[in-house]
Short mmCIF file of C-alpha atoms in Angstrom, two decimals:
data_model
loop_
_atom_site.label_atom_id
_atom_site.label_comp_id
_atom_site.label_asym_id
_atom_site.label_seq_id
_atom_site.Cartn_x
_atom_site.Cartn_y
_atom_site.Cartn_z
CA MET N 13 5.23 35.19 -4.51
CA GLU N 14 4.11 38.23 -6.18
CA ALA N 15 1.89 36.28 -8.24
CA GLN N 16 0.54 34.07 -5.66
CA LEU N 17 -0.29 36.88 -3.52
CA ALA N 18 -2.27 38.51 -6.48
CA GLN N 19 -4.29 35.45 -7.36
CA SER N 20 -4.89 35.18 -3.22
CA GLN N 21 -6.40 38.75 -3.20
CA LEU N 22 -8.55 37.76 -6.64
CA GLN N 23 -9.83 34.85 -4.81
CA LEU N 24 -10.96 36.84 -1.88
CA ALA N 25 -12.45 39.55 -3.92
CA GLU N 26 -14.32 36.63 -5.65
CA LEU N 27 -15.58 35.20 -2.29
CA ALA N 28 -16.60 38.86 -0.71
CA GLN N 29 -18.32 39.40 -4.14
CA ARG N 30 -20.21 36.21 -3.58
CA HIS N 31 -21.17 36.48 0.03
CA ASP N 32 -22.73 40.13 -1.00
CA GLU N 33 -24.87 38.65 -3.54
CA ILE N 34 -25.84 35.77 -1.62
CA SER N 35 -26.62 38.44 1.20
CA GLN N 36 -28.75 40.60 -0.90
CA SER N 37 -30.67 37.75 -2.67
CA THR N 38 -34.34 37.75 -2.05
CA ALA N 39 -34.00 34.10 -1.33
CA TYR N 40 -31.36 35.01 1.67
CA ARG N 41 -33.46 37.86 2.99
CA VAL N 42 -36.75 35.70 3.09
CA GLY N 43 -34.74 32.47 4.93
CA SER N 44 -33.23 35.01 7.37
CA MET N 45 -36.63 36.65 8.85
CA LEU N 46 -38.06 32.78 8.72
CA SER N 47 -34.99 31.86 10.83
CA ARG N 48 -35.70 34.52 13.33
CA SER N 49 -39.52 34.10 13.28
CA PRO N 50 -41.29 31.54 15.67
CA LEU N 51 -41.61 28.72 13.23
CA GLY N 52 -37.53 29.22 12.77
CA THR N 53 -37.23 28.58 16.23
CA LEU N 54 -39.55 25.32 16.25
CA TYR N 55 -37.74 23.95 13.53
CA ARG N 56 -34.39 24.22 15.42
CA MET N 57 -35.81 22.45 18.50
CA LEU N 58 -37.15 19.49 16.34
CA ALA N 59 -33.82 19.19 14.84
CA ARG N 60 -32.00 19.42 17.79
CA SER N 61 -33.83 16.52 19.03
CA LYS N 62 -33.34 14.44 16.29
CA THR N 63 -29.73 14.97 16.78
CA GLU N 64 -30.12 13.77 20.25
CA VAL N 65 -31.93 10.51 19.57
CA ALA N 66 -29.38 9.94 16.74
CA GLY N 67 -26.36 10.35 19.00
CA THR N 68 -27.94 7.83 21.67
CA ALA N 69 -28.56 5.05 19.10
CA ALA N 70 -25.00 5.64 17.65
CA GLU N 71 -23.89 4.86 21.58
CA SER N 72 -25.01 1.35 20.85
CA PRO N 73 -23.15 -0.97 18.96
CA ALA N 74 -25.76 -2.79 18.03
CA ALA N 75 -27.04 0.21 16.09
CA VAL N 76 -23.98 0.36 13.84
CA PRO N 77 -24.77 -1.20 10.75
CA THR N 78 -22.00 -3.42 8.85
CA VAL N 79 -21.08 -2.56 5.35
CA SER N 80 -19.43 -4.97 3.03
CA PRO N 81 -17.09 -3.62 0.60
CA MET N 82 -19.88 -4.85 -2.40
CA GLN N 83 -22.19 -2.44 -0.88
CA THR N 84 -19.94 0.67 -1.20
CA GLN N 85 -21.33 3.51 -3.48
CA ARG N 86 -18.81 4.37 -5.77
CA VAL N 87 -18.97 7.70 -7.73
CA PRO N 88 -18.49 7.73 -11.19
CA PRO N 89 -15.36 8.57 -12.93
CA VAL N 90 -15.67 12.08 -14.94
CA GLN N 91 -16.31 11.51 -18.65
CA LEU N 92 -16.47 13.82 -21.47
CA PRO N 93 -20.06 13.47 -23.60
CA PRO N 94 -19.94 11.94 -26.78
CA ASP N 95 -20.35 15.15 -28.46
CA MET N 96 -17.75 16.59 -27.04
CA LEU N 97 -15.32 13.69 -28.00
CA ALA N 98 -16.85 14.24 -31.64
CA ALA N 99 -15.95 17.91 -31.23
CA LEU N 100 -12.59 17.36 -30.21
CA GLU N 101 -11.62 14.68 -33.09
CA ALA N 102 -12.89 17.21 -35.39
CA ILE N 103 -9.97 19.36 -34.47
CA GLN N 104 -7.21 19.76 -37.10
CA VAL N 105 -3.57 19.74 -36.33
CA GLY N 106 -1.58 22.70 -36.14
CA GLU N 107 -4.45 25.17 -36.22
CA PRO N 108 -6.00 27.65 -33.77
CA VAL N 109 -8.84 26.50 -31.62
CA ALA N 110 -11.37 29.38 -30.50
CA VAL N 111 -13.23 28.15 -27.37
CA ALA N 112 -16.78 29.75 -26.43
CA HIS N 113 -19.57 29.66 -24.83
CA PRO N 114 -22.54 28.46 -26.83
CA ASP N 115 -25.03 30.41 -25.53
CA TRP N 116 -23.25 33.72 -25.72
CA LEU N 117 -24.55 34.53 -29.24
CA GLY N 118 -22.36 37.31 -30.19
CA ILE N 119 -19.48 36.27 -28.85
CA ARG N 120 -19.83 32.90 -30.58
CA SER N 121 -20.52 34.33 -33.93
CA SER N 122 -17.23 36.50 -33.46
CA ALA N 123 -15.37 33.25 -32.87
CA THR N 124 -16.82 31.38 -35.75
CA GLN N 125 -15.54 34.42 -38.08
CA MET N 126 -12.05 34.62 -36.51
CA PHE N 127 -11.24 31.31 -36.67
CA GLU N 128 -11.85 28.33 -38.67
CA GLN N 129 -12.23 25.67 -35.56
CA LEU N 130 -14.73 26.45 -32.70
CA LEU N 131 -14.82 24.38 -29.55
CA CYS N 132 -17.93 25.07 -27.42
CA VAL N 133 -17.87 25.10 -23.80
CA GLY N 134 -20.22 26.38 -21.17
CA ASP N 135 -19.55 28.05 -17.74
CA ASP N 136 -19.96 24.64 -15.79
CA LEU N 137 -16.34 23.30 -15.70
CA THR N 138 -15.14 21.62 -12.69
CA PRO N 139 -11.39 21.01 -12.08
CA ALA N 140 -11.84 17.34 -12.86
CA TYR N 141 -13.56 17.79 -16.19
CA ALA N 142 -11.22 20.83 -17.43
CA GLN N 143 -8.45 18.07 -16.74
CA LEU N 144 -9.82 15.67 -18.96
CA LEU N 145 -10.79 17.99 -21.59
CA ALA N 146 -7.00 19.62 -21.15
CA LEU N 147 -5.74 16.19 -21.90
CA ARG N 148 -7.63 15.54 -25.14
CA LEU N 149 -6.86 19.03 -26.14
CA ALA N 150 -3.35 18.87 -25.82
CA GLU N 151 -3.37 15.71 -28.13
CA ARG N 152 -5.08 16.95 -30.86
CA GLY N 153 -2.02 19.14 -31.23
CA PRO N 154 -3.48 22.64 -32.13
CA SER N 155 -0.98 25.30 -32.82
CA ALA N 156 -2.69 27.90 -30.23
CA ILE N 157 -6.01 27.87 -27.85
CA VAL N 158 -7.78 30.83 -28.20
CA PHE N 159 -10.60 31.49 -25.09
CA GLN N 160 -13.64 33.98 -26.06
CA GLY N 161 -15.20 36.34 -23.67
CA PHE N 162 -13.92 34.13 -20.68
CA PRO N 163 -16.56 32.46 -18.57
CA TYR N 164 -15.37 32.37 -15.17
CA THR N 165 -14.99 28.48 -15.01
CA TYR N 166 -12.36 28.62 -17.76
CA GLN N 167 -9.67 29.28 -15.37
CA TYR N 168 -9.49 25.35 -14.46
CA LEU N 169 -9.00 24.84 -17.94
CA VAL N 170 -5.86 27.36 -18.29
CA GLU N 171 -4.48 25.95 -15.17
CA ALA N 172 -5.05 22.25 -16.63
CA LEU N 173 -3.50 23.12 -20.20
CA ARG N 174 -0.40 24.93 -17.98
CA ARG N 175 0.07 21.40 -16.07
CA GLU N 176 -0.42 19.22 -19.15
CA ALA N 177 0.64 20.91 -22.02
CA ASN N 178 2.52 24.15 -20.80
CA HIS N 179 4.05 24.40 -24.60
CA LEU N 180 0.75 25.46 -25.88
CA PRO N 181 0.22 29.26 -26.32
CA LEU N 182 -3.34 30.08 -24.79
CA TYR N 183 -4.71 33.65 -25.72
CA ALA N 184 -8.22 35.08 -24.50
CA VAL N 185 -10.25 37.64 -26.24
CA TRP N 186 -12.35 39.93 -24.22
CA HIS N 187 -15.70 41.22 -25.80
CA GLY N 188 -16.92 43.73 -23.28
CA THR N 189 -16.16 47.29 -22.69
CA PHE N 190 -15.23 49.24 -19.59
CA MET N 191 -18.53 49.99 -19.09
CA GLN N 192 -19.47 46.83 -18.21
CA ALA N 193 -17.49 47.09 -15.02
CA SER N 194 -20.70 47.76 -13.34
CA GLU N 195 -21.85 44.18 -13.96
CA ASP N 196 -20.52 41.91 -11.12
CA TYR N 197 -20.12 38.91 -13.65
CA ALA N 198 -18.48 40.93 -16.20
CA TRP N 199 -16.07 42.79 -13.84
CA ARG N 200 -15.04 39.61 -12.25
CA SER N 201 -14.60 37.79 -15.25
CA PHE N 202 -12.45 40.75 -16.80
CA ARG N 203 -9.80 40.95 -13.50
CA LEU N 204 -9.96 37.08 -13.82
CA VAL N 205 -8.54 37.15 -17.23
CA CYS N 206 -6.15 40.18 -16.42
CA ALA N 207 -4.75 38.31 -13.72
CA LEU N 208 -3.98 35.23 -15.58
CA GLN N 209 -2.04 37.20 -18.06
CA ARG N 210 0.21 38.86 -15.45
CA GLN N 211 0.84 35.69 -14.47
CA GLY N 212 2.27 34.60 -17.82
CA LYS N 213 -0.56 31.88 -18.01
CA ILE N 214 -2.22 33.56 -20.65
CA ARG N 215 0.12 35.04 -23.39
CA ARG N 216 -1.93 37.84 -24.54
CA ILE N 217 -5.52 39.19 -24.23
CA GLY N 218 -7.21 40.64 -27.48
CA CYS N 219 -9.60 43.65 -27.47
CA VAL N 220 -12.46 43.94 -29.76
CA LYS N 221 -12.93 47.52 -28.38
CA ARG N 222 -10.35 49.87 -30.26
CA GLY N 223 -7.68 51.65 -27.58
CA GLN N 224 -8.70 49.16 -25.24
CA ASP N 225 -5.86 47.48 -25.49
CA GLU N 226 -3.66 50.57 -25.36
CA VAL N 227 -5.12 51.12 -21.80
CA LEU N 228 -4.42 47.58 -20.81
CA ARG N 229 -0.80 47.52 -21.89
CA HIS N 230 -0.30 50.84 -20.13
CA ASN N 231 -1.11 49.16 -17.41
CA GLY N 232 1.00 45.86 -17.50
CA VAL N 233 -1.14 43.88 -19.25
CA GLU N 234 0.05 42.30 -22.73
CA ALA N 235 -2.84 43.00 -24.93
CA GLY N 236 -3.68 43.33 -28.98
CA TYR N 237 -6.66 44.99 -30.98
CA LEU N 238 -8.95 42.52 -32.86
CA LEU N 239 -11.15 43.71 -35.50
CA ASN N 240 -14.52 41.61 -36.22
CA GLY N 241 -15.26 40.41 -39.75
CA TYR N 242 -17.92 38.33 -41.56
CA ARG N 243 -16.61 36.35 -44.10
CA GLN N 244 -19.77 36.12 -46.49
CA VAL N 245 -20.31 39.00 -48.91
CA PRO N 246 -23.70 39.25 -50.17
CA SER N 247 -24.44 39.27 -53.59
CA GLY N 248 -27.22 42.17 -53.38
CA ALA N 249 -29.97 43.50 -51.38
CA SER N 250 -32.48 40.82 -50.35
CA GLN N 251 -36.04 40.83 -52.49
CA LEU N 252 -38.66 41.75 -50.48
CA ALA N 253 -42.62 41.81 -51.26
CA ALA N 254 -44.04 45.20 -51.78
CA GLY N 255 -45.97 46.48 -48.75
CA PRO N 256 -44.84 48.32 -45.66
CA ALA N 257 -41.02 48.94 -44.37
CA ARG N 258 -39.98 46.04 -41.76
CA LEU N 259 -37.81 47.38 -39.35
CA GLY N 260 -35.49 44.90 -37.55
CA ILE N 261 -34.39 45.67 -33.96
CA TRP N 262 -32.44 42.47 -32.59
CA SER N 263 -30.49 44.25 -29.61
CA ILE N 264 -31.54 42.21 -26.41
CA SER N 265 -34.23 44.17 -24.62
CA GLU N 266 -33.84 46.65 -21.52
CA LEU N 267 -29.67 45.96 -21.45
CA LYS N 268 -28.72 49.45 -20.08
CA HIS N 269 -26.42 50.09 -22.84
CA LYS N 270 -28.26 48.76 -25.22
CA PRO N 271 -31.96 50.30 -25.11
CA PRO N 272 -34.39 49.74 -27.70
CA TYR N 273 -36.59 52.83 -27.18
CA GLU N 274 -34.95 55.61 -29.27
CA MET N 275 -34.88 53.01 -32.21
CA LEU N 276 -38.73 52.26 -31.58
CA ALA N 277 -39.33 55.99 -31.28
CA ALA N 278 -37.60 56.33 -34.77
CA ALA N 279 -39.92 53.81 -36.19
CA SER N 280 -43.04 55.69 -35.38
CA MET N 281 -41.64 58.36 -37.61
CA ILE N 282 -41.63 56.11 -40.48
CA ASP N 283 -45.28 56.01 -41.79
CA GLY N 284 -46.97 52.32 -41.93
CA ALA N 285 -43.58 50.69 -40.81
CA MET N 286 -43.90 47.53 -38.73
CA VAL N 287 -40.88 46.45 -36.19
CA VAL N 288 -39.94 42.78 -35.87
CA GLY N 289 -37.21 41.44 -33.50
CA SER N 290 -36.98 38.84 -31.09
CA VAL N 291 -37.36 39.47 -27.49
CA ALA N 292 -39.93 42.30 -26.35
CA SER N 293 -40.59 43.23 -22.71
CA PRO N 294 -43.80 44.48 -21.61
CA ARG N 295 -42.33 47.97 -21.61
CA MET N 296 -41.50 47.67 -25.05
CA ARG N 297 -45.04 46.50 -26.34
CA GLU N 298 -46.50 49.34 -24.39
CA PHE N 299 -44.16 51.72 -26.01
CA CYS N 300 -45.36 50.58 -29.38
CA GLN N 301 -48.75 50.78 -28.60
CA GLU N 302 -48.39 54.66 -27.34
CA PHE N 303 -46.53 55.43 -30.22
CA GLY N 304 -48.55 53.46 -33.03
CA VAL N 305 -45.80 51.29 -33.97
CA ALA N 306 -47.14 47.94 -35.24
CA TYR N 307 -45.05 45.25 -34.02
CA ASP N 308 -44.44 41.32 -34.53
CA PHE N 309 -41.76 39.93 -32.06
CA VAL N 310 -40.60 36.21 -31.95
CA GLY N 311 -40.91 36.25 -28.27
CA SER N 312 -38.01 34.48 -27.76
CA MET N 313 -34.37 34.36 -28.59
CA VAL N 314 -33.75 33.19 -32.14
CA PRO N 315 -30.82 30.34 -32.49
CA GLN N 316 -27.87 31.43 -34.63
CA ALA N 317 -28.84 29.12 -37.19
CA GLN N 318 -31.89 31.20 -37.55
CA MET N 319 -30.76 34.55 -37.33
CA PRO N 320 -30.23 34.89 -41.50
CA GLN N 321 -33.41 33.99 -42.51
CA HIS N 322 -34.66 36.60 -39.81
CA LEU N 323 -32.43 39.48 -40.59
CA ALA N 324 -33.20 38.94 -44.61
CA THR N 325 -37.01 39.48 -44.14
CA CYS N 326 -36.18 43.36 -42.98
CA HIS N 327 -35.95 46.47 -45.32
CA VAL N 328 -33.53 47.76 -42.67
CA ASN N 329 -32.05 46.35 -39.41
CA LEU N 330 -31.26 48.65 -36.57
CA TYR N 331 -28.57 48.18 -34.01
CA VAL N 332 -27.90 51.68 -32.63
CA THR N 333 -26.72 51.30 -28.89
CA LEU N 334 -25.39 53.40 -26.51
CA ASN N 335 -21.80 51.06 -25.97
CA GLU N 336 -20.52 48.49 -28.44
CA CYS N 337 -16.92 47.18 -29.60
CA ALA N 338 -17.63 45.89 -33.18
CA PRO N 339 -20.92 44.08 -32.83
CA MET N 340 -21.48 41.05 -35.15
CA LEU N 341 -25.27 41.45 -35.75
CA PRO N 342 -24.80 44.38 -38.29
CA LEU N 343 -22.06 42.41 -40.12
CA GLU N 344 -24.73 39.55 -40.17
CA SER N 345 -27.25 41.85 -41.34
CA PHE N 346 -25.59 42.69 -44.71
CA ALA N 347 -24.51 39.14 -45.16
CA ALA N 348 -28.08 38.60 -45.42
CA GLY N 349 -28.63 41.33 -47.91
CA VAL N 350 -29.84 43.86 -45.54
CA PRO N 351 -28.46 47.46 -44.68
CA CYS N 352 -27.78 47.84 -41.22
CA ILE N 353 -27.69 51.17 -39.28
CA VAL N 354 -25.48 51.80 -36.28
CA GLY N 355 -24.25 54.32 -33.76
CA PRO N 356 -21.05 56.14 -33.92
CA ASN N 357 -19.23 53.98 -31.25
CA THR N 358 -17.96 51.28 -33.79
CA PRO N 359 -15.10 51.37 -36.36
CA TYR N 360 -17.30 50.39 -39.04
CA PHE N 361 -17.83 52.48 -42.02
CA GLU N 362 -14.89 54.98 -41.13
CA ASP N 363 -13.06 54.58 -44.26
CA ASP N 364 -15.88 55.04 -46.59
CA PRO N 365 -17.78 58.37 -46.62
CA TYR N 366 -20.42 57.46 -48.66
CA LEU N 367 -21.67 54.49 -45.89
CA HIS N 368 -20.47 56.61 -43.16
CA GLU N 369 -22.93 59.00 -44.27
CA LYS N 370 -25.55 56.84 -44.92
CA LEU N 371 -25.56 54.50 -41.93
CA VAL N 372 -23.63 55.87 -38.79
CA VAL N 373 -26.09 57.98 -36.84
CA ARG N 374 -23.94 60.67 -34.92
CA VAL N 375 -25.89 60.71 -31.47
CA PRO N 376 -27.37 57.11 -30.28
CA ASP N 377 -30.20 58.68 -28.16
CA ASP N 378 -31.35 60.72 -31.00
CA ALA N 379 -34.57 59.33 -32.28
CA LYS N 380 -35.36 61.95 -35.00
CA GLU N 381 -31.84 61.45 -36.40
CA ILE N 382 -32.30 57.53 -36.35
CA ALA N 383 -35.49 58.02 -38.78
CA GLU N 384 -33.42 60.11 -40.90
CA ARG N 385 -31.19 57.76 -41.40
CA ILE N 386 -33.76 55.03 -42.11
CA LYS N 387 -35.50 56.96 -44.54
CA GLY N 388 -32.52 57.28 -46.37
CA VAL N 389 -31.62 53.61 -46.58
CA LEU N 390 -35.03 52.93 -47.66
CA LEU N 391 -34.46 55.38 -50.60
CA GLU N 392 -30.92 54.01 -51.73
CA ARG N 393 -31.03 50.14 -50.58
CA ASP N 394 -29.58 48.87 -53.61
CA ALA N 395 -26.80 51.17 -53.87
CA ILE N 396 -25.90 50.92 -50.23
CA MET N 397 -25.73 47.19 -50.72
CA GLU N 398 -23.49 47.51 -53.76
CA ALA N 399 -21.22 49.86 -52.03
CA TYR N 400 -20.98 47.64 -49.04
CA ARG N 401 -19.89 44.96 -51.33
CA VAL N 402 -16.88 46.81 -51.89
CA TYR N 403 -16.20 47.99 -48.49
CA ALA N 404 -16.49 44.20 -47.22
CA LEU N 405 -13.53 43.04 -48.98
CA ARG N 406 -11.37 45.47 -47.67
CA HIS N 407 -12.71 45.47 -44.29
CA ASN N 408 -12.32 41.51 -43.93
CA ALA N 409 -8.72 41.78 -45.01
CA ALA N 410 -8.09 44.18 -42.24
CA ALA N 411 -9.53 42.18 -39.78
CA ALA N 412 -7.73 39.11 -41.19
CA GLU N 413 -4.47 41.24 -40.45
CA THR N 414 -5.45 41.95 -37.00
CA ILE N 415 -5.51 38.28 -35.94
CA ALA N 416 -2.19 37.17 -37.41
CA ARG N 417 -0.52 39.94 -35.78
CA PHE N 418 -2.63 38.75 -32.34
CA LEU N 419 -1.34 35.50 -32.75
CA ALA N 420 2.46 36.16 -33.62
#
């Protein structure tokens, strides 16, 4: 009864939140304004006149058409597309399967490194589609299913799996932090996954932000800590042609917890440097122009498969943000042979004094300190990459241990 009440409260909160989002949207406000205008009055008058005419016609038996059974339109059954069927067929029996949104690149990268098997599922599930997917998943016989980031409609798949394969353990990995509670989608998704765990439908929630698991356990949610790793260990530093330093800034522009401006300001202190990256807002371009920073942005998000070659074109990549768990981009950068400078909010390099000194910015919004780290890396690029090779083996072993404990 308590679980049902909690679920009902969650659904009511979701409906209220959606109502608020709709009522505050531009489309809703414009529609309301038109409805109250003379145009809206005229539209309702025409609509009523059409309804009255239709009602009069319906009263006459001659106006009612007859439809034979052969003319009845049937809704085609829900089917899994061929690419999904192929992906399901490739699942190995007795091994865990990660399920992630194909467009959530960082989470997808993390899932790929944590688990050998990844099934990409978007946030567009319906109960009927989830039912078919659950049946096929259960037939493949995985040892566990691990949801990554928990897109909201994954709840339908959880419910279907509990009906069709209750013996199959379900887990979820939360890749966000408490700072993201201000974001409507993230907050609703987080509450949903916690509710599903409390109801016993999900066995455990994995947290990539260290210490977050302890907070959840203290509040009645079974949780564990997971450390991101990256299996590919570089042979050394990437080789670049002589010329000005190329500084990569790959964080998505304009996110409040990942602003690029301190990194751009730091780049202005590196003589002759050029900033490269994926997406750049007009304000970012204006900022570069104001501070005389040369730039070459791709202009769109870079597909995951192309990221290594883009990262490898830089002397240093920068990922100094205000809020993080254990981001994948720094690990991807090192795998491509390029040092990456990070902020103090990740667990990276804590047990390596040399790498910590060279790569970790103590104050993430201190452009001068970021610039000092860039200069240091440019001077010792090869030595840093050699030290990382040793560190990566130790780090990856620790990451694998956290996954084993989480699934135990």
